[in-house]
């Protein structure tokens, strides 16, 4: 379980009402670990991921919990449901830069007043910068968050590993609240 999901769920918990559970959207849900946690925490969850190989697992999960899965490419998403929590762990950097602006506009539109945004972004000094994704300067990240209440903006650089070997990571962990 990603700590970002736990923190975001805590912050958005007050959006749940007895007659209307809070909603969460998760972009790039993978095998649904965070979606399962959010649903078990009382959210109605909408997940999006382009990976065909996870569809069966998500379909099974949807029979057990209030999770609604869509297989789609985030770079071509026409809209998102309005939501109290938008979570995206280790996914948005893989959206190609030409499509990122439109996706970010969809994300901002989807957030309800006081909705929580919790996302990972990658920085310009990440080893993968220059490949087909979106790698940002701190000023870019701050501009993306313009008009939101920033609750956390943690920039980290470290040498570590990825699935493909040693890697320099440059990341931003963002938690913000819509006004
Ligand atoms: C590194 S995994 C992270 C999975 C999960 N969020 C986690 O934190 O463990 C990235 C996920 O994003 C999905 N993904 C990457 N690019 C995507 C895109 N353009 N559209 C939809 N899903 C995408 C992948 O299929 C994968 O499930």
Tab-separated table of C-alpha atoms in Angstrom, residues 12-127:
chain	number	residue	atom	x	y	z
A	12	UNK	CA	-10.696	13.124	2.126
A	13	UNK	CA	-12.483	11.054	4.777
A	14	UNK	CA	-14.659	14.003	5.795
A	15	UNK	CA	-16.194	14.093	2.304
A	16	UNK	CA	-18.194	10.921	3.053
A	17	UNK	CA	-21.828	11.343	4.067
A	18	UNK	CA	-24.248	8.671	5.228
A	19	UNK	CA	-26.454	9.107	2.152
A	20	UNK	CA	-23.622	9.654	-0.345
A	21	UNK	CA	-20.242	7.972	0.023
A	22	UNK	CA	-17.263	10.035	-1.052
A	23	UNK	CA	-15.887	9.230	-4.476
A	24	UNK	CA	-12.313	8.567	-5.492
A	25	UNK	CA	-10.714	8.393	-8.919
A	26	UNK	CA	-7.474	6.477	-9.297
A	27	UNK	CA	-5.428	6.900	-12.477
A	28	UNK	CA	-3.055	4.027	-13.234
A	29	UNK	CA	-4.464	1.596	-10.697
A	30	UNK	CA	-2.234	-1.376	-11.545
A	31	UNK	CA	-3.620	-4.494	-9.875
A	32	UNK	CA	-5.880	-2.438	-7.642
A	33	UNK	CA	-4.124	-2.443	-4.283
A	34	UNK	CA	-4.867	1.213	-3.532
A	35	UNK	CA	-8.354	0.994	-5.104
A	36	UNK	CA	-9.195	-1.913	-2.818
A	37	UNK	CA	-7.996	0.076	0.201
A	38	UNK	CA	-10.023	3.151	-0.810
A	39	UNK	CA	-13.176	1.099	-1.396
A	40	UNK	CA	-12.733	-0.673	1.933
A	41	UNK	CA	-12.338	2.771	3.523
A	42	UNK	CA	-15.789	3.825	2.304
A	43	UNK	CA	-15.096	5.475	-1.051
A	44	UNK	CA	-16.841	4.665	-4.305
A	45	UNK	CA	-13.838	4.242	-6.566
A	46	UNK	CA	-13.408	4.824	-10.306
A	47	UNK	CA	-10.189	3.373	-11.678
A	48	UNK	CA	-8.502	3.880	-15.044
A	49	UNK	CA	-5.605	1.923	-16.497
A	50	UNK	CA	-4.637	1.036	-20.048
A	51	UNK	CA	-3.213	-2.391	-19.206
A	52	UNK	CA	-5.392	-5.175	-20.629
A	53	UNK	CA	-3.761	-7.772	-18.377
A	54	UNK	CA	-5.314	-6.311	-15.204
A	55	UNK	CA	-8.892	-6.188	-16.508
A	56	UNK	CA	-9.884	-9.586	-15.131
A	57	UNK	CA	-8.495	-8.817	-11.681
A	58	UNK	CA	-10.299	-5.474	-11.643
A	59	UNK	CA	-13.537	-7.096	-12.825
A	60	UNK	CA	-13.331	-9.586	-9.957
A	61	UNK	CA	-12.631	-6.783	-7.483
A	62	UNK	CA	-15.647	-4.862	-8.807
A	63	UNK	CA	-17.957	-7.726	-7.826
A	64	UNK	CA	-16.759	-7.459	-4.215
A	65	UNK	CA	-16.334	-3.727	-3.668
A	66	UNK	CA	-17.698	-0.429	-5.070
A	67	UNK	CA	-15.018	-0.174	-7.734
A	68	UNK	CA	-15.761	0.798	-11.356
A	69	UNK	CA	-12.915	0.117	-13.728
A	70	UNK	CA	-12.300	1.587	-17.174
A	71	UNK	CA	-9.571	0.440	-19.503
A	72	UNK	CA	-8.322	3.572	-21.233
A	73	UNK	CA	-5.217	5.491	-22.227
A	74	UNK	CA	-4.879	8.518	-19.958
A	75	UNK	CA	-3.472	10.449	-22.899
A	76	UNK	CA	-6.830	10.182	-24.654
A	77	UNK	CA	-9.270	10.496	-21.794
A	78	UNK	CA	-12.262	12.684	-22.761
A	79	UNK	CA	-13.419	13.317	-19.181
A	80	UNK	CA	-13.285	12.128	-15.592
A	81	UNK	CA	-16.095	11.786	-13.044
A	82	UNK	CA	-16.366	14.558	-10.463
A	83	UNK	CA	-14.558	13.366	-7.376
A	84	UNK	CA	-13.648	14.042	-3.745
A	85	UNK	CA	-10.234	12.396	-4.134
A	86	UNK	CA	-8.001	12.019	-7.148
A	87	UNK	CA	-5.102	9.628	-6.602
A	88	UNK	CA	-2.367	8.691	-9.028
A	89	UNK	CA	0.701	6.841	-7.771
A	90	UNK	CA	3.729	6.389	-10.064
A	91	UNK	CA	1.700	6.819	-13.249
A	92	UNK	CA	1.295	10.400	-14.522
A	93	UNK	CA	5.006	10.697	-15.512
A	94	UNK	CA	4.384	7.983	-18.135
A	95	UNK	CA	1.855	10.127	-19.994
A	96	UNK	CA	3.595	11.712	-23.003
A	97	UNK	CA	4.274	15.406	-22.572
A	98	UNK	CA	2.074	16.568	-25.519
A	99	UNK	CA	-0.968	14.968	-23.830
A	100	UNK	CA	-0.147	15.909	-20.251
A	101	UNK	CA	-1.645	19.422	-20.283
A	102	UNK	CA	-5.066	18.233	-21.414
A	103	UNK	CA	-5.030	15.406	-18.879
A	104	UNK	CA	-4.097	17.811	-16.100
A	105	UNK	CA	-7.002	20.072	-17.121
A	106	UNK	CA	-9.363	17.048	-16.819
A	107	UNK	CA	-7.923	16.289	-13.376
A	108	UNK	CA	-8.433	19.868	-12.167
A	109	UNK	CA	-12.003	19.941	-13.559
A	110	UNK	CA	-12.828	16.656	-11.839
A	111	UNK	CA	-11.955	17.860	-8.341
A	112	UNK	CA	-14.949	18.873	-6.282
A	113	UNK	CA	-14.607	21.841	-3.899
A	114	UNK	CA	-12.304	20.721	-1.053
A	115	UNK	CA	-11.458	17.592	-3.042
A	116	UNK	CA	-8.021	16.101	-2.447
A	117	UNK	CA	-5.424	15.676	-5.187
A	118	UNK	CA	-2.616	13.201	-4.400
A	119	UNK	CA	-0.142	12.409	-7.170
A	120	UNK	CA	3.442	11.452	-7.928
A	121	UNK	CA	5.282	13.431	-10.597
A	122	UNK	CA	8.823	13.075	-11.951
A	123	UNK	CA	11.441	15.812	-12.185
A	124	UNK	CA	13.689	16.987	-14.987
A	125	UNK	CA	16.805	15.366	-13.462
A	126	UNK	CA	15.274	11.898	-13.329
A	127	UNK	CA	17.296	9.353	-15.332
